């Protein structure tokens, strides 16, 4: 039992150290030697637990992303009986909470941001494993609001606009905190931002529906 506990602790320590270094250096520049030195582990432990550097990188991405999605799944608070507008509000709240709450290590957001701007071989795995299913849930909600099919181009555009509004408060945080110190930057603002993005999006989609009827 002690051996299993020690192995588990070593594995987690390596992933934590790897996450920090991958976030700072990127996959290519990060070295297994530096990661193991940071974790206080033997280099052989990486091969034992993860196979190689690629296996370690993917394990880090999947482990912490799954942790976040398990705590705040995209369908958090959504029931079949709810109106599409209520489902949209719940989806947005969950999205914002995943980004702004402290359920994940502080370096994880930087690692994901790096993966989005400098995609590695692991990016497609992330997209298919979690991003696509989450986006499809949003598209289904938006389709119900617009009265269109989920694969309709306007549904995709509206869905991407909603995601873009949510991501703005994460990726533009360095600008926001300088423009408006103390505002829109922490978990305490989630409810206000949820209501604003929901209101803004619903009104935009209402205009889109009216525009379609006039054509």
PDB file of N, CA and C in Angstrom, residues 7-20 22 49-50 54-72 98 103-105 107-109 111-112 121-122 125-126 129-130:
ATOM      1  N   UNK A   7       4.072   5.938  -5.213  1.00  0.00           N
ATOM      2  CA  UNK A   7       4.045   6.027  -6.668  1.00  0.00           C
ATOM      3  C   UNK A   7       3.043   7.076  -7.130  1.00  0.00           C
ATOM      4  N   UNK A   8       1.889   7.108  -6.460  1.00  0.00           N
ATOM      5  CA  UNK A   8       0.855   8.084  -6.798  1.00  0.00           C
ATOM      6  C   UNK A   8       1.332   9.506  -6.505  1.00  0.00           C
ATOM      7  N   UNK A   9       1.996   9.686  -5.365  1.00  0.00           N
ATOM      8  CA  UNK A   9       2.526  11.010  -5.014  1.00  0.00           C
ATOM      9  C   UNK A   9       3.587  11.455  -6.014  1.00  0.00           C
ATOM     10  N   UNK A  10       4.437  10.505  -6.402  1.00  0.00           N
ATOM     11  CA  UNK A  10       5.484  10.835  -7.378  1.00  0.00           C
ATOM     12  C   UNK A  10       4.869  11.244  -8.707  1.00  0.00           C
ATOM     13  N   UNK A  11       3.867  10.504  -9.133  1.00  0.00           N
ATOM     14  CA  UNK A  11       3.198  10.790 -10.407  1.00  0.00           C
ATOM     15  C   UNK A  11       2.588  12.189 -10.391  1.00  0.00           C
ATOM     16  N   UNK A  12       1.881  12.524  -9.315  1.00  0.00           N
ATOM     17  CA  UNK A  12       1.251  13.839  -9.211  1.00  0.00           C
ATOM     18  C   UNK A  12       2.295  14.951  -9.120  1.00  0.00           C
ATOM     19  N   UNK A  13       3.383  14.688  -8.397  1.00  0.00           N
ATOM     20  CA  UNK A  13       4.441  15.700  -8.271  1.00  0.00           C
ATOM     21  C   UNK A  13       5.073  15.984  -9.629  1.00  0.00           C
ATOM     22  N   UNK A  14       5.270  14.940 -10.417  1.00  0.00           N
ATOM     23  CA  UNK A  14       5.838  15.118 -11.750  1.00  0.00           C
ATOM     24  C   UNK A  14       4.885  15.915 -12.636  1.00  0.00           C
ATOM     25  N   UNK A  15       3.594  15.597 -12.577  1.00  0.00           N
ATOM     26  CA  UNK A  15       2.625  16.323 -13.405  1.00  0.00           C
ATOM     27  C   UNK A  15       2.538  17.787 -12.998  1.00  0.00           C
ATOM     28  N   UNK A  16       2.577  18.058 -11.700  1.00  0.00           N
ATOM     29  CA  UNK A  16       2.519  19.439 -11.221  1.00  0.00           C
ATOM     30  C   UNK A  16       3.743  20.223 -11.700  1.00  0.00           C
ATOM     31  N   UNK A  17       4.908  19.630 -11.549  1.00  0.00           N
ATOM     32  CA  UNK A  17       6.136  20.293 -12.002  1.00  0.00           C
ATOM     33  C   UNK A  17       6.149  20.447 -13.520  1.00  0.00           C
ATOM     34  N   UNK A  18       5.710  19.402 -14.208  1.00  0.00           N
ATOM     35  CA  UNK A  18       5.671  19.448 -15.669  1.00  0.00           C
ATOM     36  C   UNK A  18       4.730  20.543 -16.154  1.00  0.00           C
ATOM     37  N   UNK A  19       3.576  20.659 -15.508  1.00  0.00           N
ATOM     38  CA  UNK A  19       2.622  21.681 -15.905  1.00  0.00           C
ATOM     39  C   UNK A  19       3.212  23.076 -15.809  1.00  0.00           C
ATOM     40  N   UNK A  20       3.902  23.361 -14.708  1.00  0.00           N
ATOM     41  CA  UNK A  20       4.519  24.679 -14.525  1.00  0.00           C
ATOM     42  C   UNK A  20       5.558  24.952 -15.617  1.00  0.00           C
ATOM     43  N   UNK A  22       6.006  23.319 -18.585  1.00  0.00           N
ATOM     44  CA  UNK A  22       5.405  23.361 -19.925  1.00  0.00           C
ATOM     45  C   UNK A  22       4.733  24.709 -20.170  1.00  0.00           C
ATOM     46  N   UNK A  49       5.901   6.087 -15.440  1.00  0.00           N
ATOM     47  CA  UNK A  49       4.518   6.537 -15.270  1.00  0.00           C
ATOM     48  C   UNK A  49       3.854   7.015 -16.561  1.00  0.00           C
ATOM     49  N   UNK A  50       4.649   7.557 -17.487  1.00  0.00           N
ATOM     50  CA  UNK A  50       4.046   8.213 -18.652  1.00  0.00           C
ATOM     51  C   UNK A  50       4.563   7.720 -19.999  1.00  0.00           C
ATOM     52  N   UNK A  54       6.073  13.031 -24.413  1.00  0.00           N
ATOM     53  CA  UNK A  54       4.754  13.238 -25.019  1.00  0.00           C
ATOM     54  C   UNK A  54       3.645  12.698 -24.120  1.00  0.00           C
ATOM     55  N   UNK A  55       3.867  11.507 -23.582  1.00  0.00           N
ATOM     56  CA  UNK A  55       2.875  10.917 -22.701  1.00  0.00           C
ATOM     57  C   UNK A  55       2.660  11.763 -21.459  1.00  0.00           C
ATOM     58  N   UNK A  56       3.742  12.350 -20.944  1.00  0.00           N
ATOM     59  CA  UNK A  56       3.645  13.233 -19.775  1.00  0.00           C
ATOM     60  C   UNK A  56       2.848  14.487 -20.108  1.00  0.00           C
ATOM     61  N   UNK A  57       3.157  15.092 -21.246  1.00  0.00           N
ATOM     62  CA  UNK A  57       2.465  16.330 -21.652  1.00  0.00           C
ATOM     63  C   UNK A  57       0.967  16.092 -21.814  1.00  0.00           C
ATOM     64  N   UNK A  58       0.623  15.022 -22.495  1.00  0.00           N
ATOM     65  CA  UNK A  58      -0.788  14.720 -22.703  1.00  0.00           C
ATOM     66  C   UNK A  58      -1.478  14.402 -21.383  1.00  0.00           C
ATOM     67  N   UNK A  59      -0.805  13.699 -20.500  1.00  0.00           N
ATOM     68  CA  UNK A  59      -1.370  13.363 -19.197  1.00  0.00           C
ATOM     69  C   UNK A  59      -1.656  14.622 -18.386  1.00  0.00           C
ATOM     70  N   UNK A  60      -0.747  15.583 -18.446  1.00  0.00           N
ATOM     71  CA  UNK A  60      -0.938  16.843 -17.726  1.00  0.00           C
ATOM     72  C   UNK A  60      -2.161  17.576 -18.264  1.00  0.00           C
ATOM     73  N   UNK A  61      -2.238  17.724 -19.584  1.00  0.00           N
ATOM     74  CA  UNK A  61      -3.369  18.430 -20.192  1.00  0.00           C
ATOM     75  C   UNK A  61      -4.699  17.759 -19.859  1.00  0.00           C
ATOM     76  N   UNK A  62      -4.760  16.445 -20.032  1.00  0.00           N
ATOM     77  CA  UNK A  62      -6.009  15.717 -19.828  1.00  0.00           C
ATOM     78  C   UNK A  62      -6.398  15.666 -18.359  1.00  0.00           C
ATOM     79  N   UNK A  63      -5.426  15.455 -17.473  1.00  0.00           N
ATOM     80  CA  UNK A  63      -5.724  15.327 -16.046  1.00  0.00           C
ATOM     81  C   UNK A  63      -6.359  16.592 -15.498  1.00  0.00           C
ATOM     82  N   UNK A  64      -5.743  17.745 -15.772  1.00  0.00           N
ATOM     83  CA  UNK A  64      -6.243  18.988 -15.194  1.00  0.00           C
ATOM     84  C   UNK A  64      -7.485  19.496 -15.918  1.00  0.00           C
ATOM     85  N   UNK A  65      -7.595  19.219 -17.210  1.00  0.00           N
ATOM     86  CA  UNK A  65      -8.819  19.613 -17.905  1.00  0.00           C
ATOM     87  C   UNK A  65      -9.998  18.767 -17.431  1.00  0.00           C
ATOM     88  N   UNK A  66      -9.768  17.476 -17.242  1.00  0.00           N
ATOM     89  CA  UNK A  66     -10.830  16.612 -16.724  1.00  0.00           C
ATOM     90  C   UNK A  66     -11.237  17.033 -15.314  1.00  0.00           C
ATOM     91  N   UNK A  67     -10.269  17.464 -14.512  1.00  0.00           N
ATOM     92  CA  UNK A  67     -10.565  17.940 -13.169  1.00  0.00           C
ATOM     93  C   UNK A  67     -11.527  19.128 -13.208  1.00  0.00           C
ATOM     94  N   UNK A  68     -11.243  20.059 -14.122  1.00  0.00           N
ATOM     95  CA  UNK A  68     -12.082  21.248 -14.255  1.00  0.00           C
ATOM     96  C   UNK A  68     -13.466  20.885 -14.772  1.00  0.00           C
ATOM     97  N   UNK A  69     -13.528  20.032 -15.810  1.00  0.00           N
ATOM     98  CA  UNK A  69     -14.816  19.672 -16.397  1.00  0.00           C
ATOM     99  C   UNK A  69     -15.654  18.818 -15.454  1.00  0.00           C
ATOM    100  N   UNK A  70     -15.015  18.031 -14.597  1.00  0.00           N
ATOM    101  CA  UNK A  70     -15.757  17.242 -13.628  1.00  0.00           C
ATOM    102  C   UNK A  70     -16.371  18.138 -12.561  1.00  0.00           C
ATOM    103  N   UNK A  71     -15.625  19.176 -12.170  1.00  0.00           N
ATOM    104  CA  UNK A  71     -16.128  20.101 -11.153  1.00  0.00           C
ATOM    105  C   UNK A  71     -17.206  21.013 -11.713  1.00  0.00           C
ATOM    106  N   UNK A  72     -16.973  21.517 -12.918  1.00  0.00           N
ATOM    107  CA  UNK A  72     -17.924  22.424 -13.558  1.00  0.00           C
ATOM    108  C   UNK A  72     -18.209  21.955 -14.982  1.00  0.00           C
ATOM    109  N   UNK A  98     -15.405  27.800 -14.881  1.00  0.00           N
ATOM    110  CA  UNK A  98     -14.246  26.960 -15.211  1.00  0.00           C
ATOM    111  C   UNK A  98     -13.007  27.806 -15.453  1.00  0.00           C
ATOM    112  N   UNK A 103     -10.280  26.204  -9.188  1.00  0.00           N
ATOM    113  CA  UNK A 103     -10.300  24.751  -9.123  1.00  0.00           C
ATOM    114  C   UNK A 103      -9.040  24.154  -9.761  1.00  0.00           C
ATOM    115  N   UNK A 104      -8.404  24.887 -10.646  1.00  0.00           N
ATOM    116  CA  UNK A 104      -7.199  24.384 -11.307  1.00  0.00           C
ATOM    117  C   UNK A 104      -5.984  25.189 -10.850  1.00  0.00           C
ATOM    118  N   UNK A 105      -4.774  24.637 -10.983  1.00  0.00           N
ATOM    119  CA  UNK A 105      -3.559  25.378 -10.618  1.00  0.00           C
ATOM    120  C   UNK A 105      -3.446  26.654 -11.451  1.00  0.00           C
ATOM    121  N   UNK A 107      -1.099  27.881 -13.103  1.00  0.00           N
ATOM    122  CA  UNK A 107      -0.350  27.747 -14.352  1.00  0.00           C
ATOM    123  C   UNK A 107      -1.160  27.092 -15.469  1.00  0.00           C
ATOM    124  N   UNK A 108      -2.281  26.428 -15.114  1.00  0.00           N
ATOM    125  CA  UNK A 108      -3.013  25.663 -16.114  1.00  0.00           C
ATOM    126  C   UNK A 108      -3.615  26.567 -17.196  1.00  0.00           C
ATOM    127  N   UNK A 109      -4.113  27.730 -16.783  1.00  0.00           N
ATOM    128  CA  UNK A 109      -4.676  28.667 -17.769  1.00  0.00           C
ATOM    129  C   UNK A 109      -3.607  29.113 -18.748  1.00  0.00           C
ATOM    130  N   UNK A 111      -0.956  27.370 -19.594  1.00  0.00           N
ATOM    131  CA  UNK A 111      -0.638  26.222 -20.440  1.00  0.00           C
ATOM    132  C   UNK A 111      -1.669  26.070 -21.551  1.00  0.00           C
ATOM    133  N   UNK A 112      -2.945  26.204 -21.213  1.00  0.00           N
ATOM    134  CA  UNK A 112      -3.999  26.105 -22.217  1.00  0.00           C
ATOM    135  C   UNK A 112      -3.885  27.247 -23.231  1.00  0.00           C
ATOM    136  N   UNK A 121       0.929  18.762 -31.224  1.00  0.00           N
ATOM    137  CA  UNK A 121       0.279  17.539 -31.678  1.00  0.00           C
ATOM    138  C   UNK A 121      -0.879  17.132 -30.754  1.00  0.00           C
ATOM    139  N   UNK A 122      -0.900  17.644 -29.517  1.00  0.00           N
ATOM    140  CA  UNK A 122      -1.928  17.250 -28.543  1.00  0.00           C
ATOM    141  C   UNK A 122      -3.236  18.027 -28.713  1.00  0.00           C
ATOM    142  N   UNK A 125      -6.366  16.232 -29.933  1.00  0.00           N
ATOM    143  CA  UNK A 125      -6.892  15.314 -28.922  1.00  0.00           C
ATOM    144  C   UNK A 125      -7.766  16.081 -27.935  1.00  0.00           C
ATOM    145  N   UNK A 126      -7.328  17.271 -27.539  1.00  0.00           N
ATOM    146  CA  UNK A 126      -8.120  18.106 -26.639  1.00  0.00           C
ATOM    147  C   UNK A 126      -9.440  18.523 -27.281  1.00  0.00           C
ATOM    148  N   UNK A 129     -11.749  15.492 -27.498  1.00  0.00           N
ATOM    149  CA  UNK A 129     -12.102  14.920 -26.204  1.00  0.00           C
ATOM    150  C   UNK A 129     -13.018  15.769 -25.357  1.00  0.00           C
ATOM    151  N   UNK A 130     -12.879  17.109 -25.445  1.00  0.00           N
ATOM    152  CA  UNK A 130     -13.684  17.955 -24.550  1.00  0.00           C
ATOM    153  C   UNK A 130     -14.235  19.212 -25.218  1.00  0.00           C
TER     154      UNK A 130
END
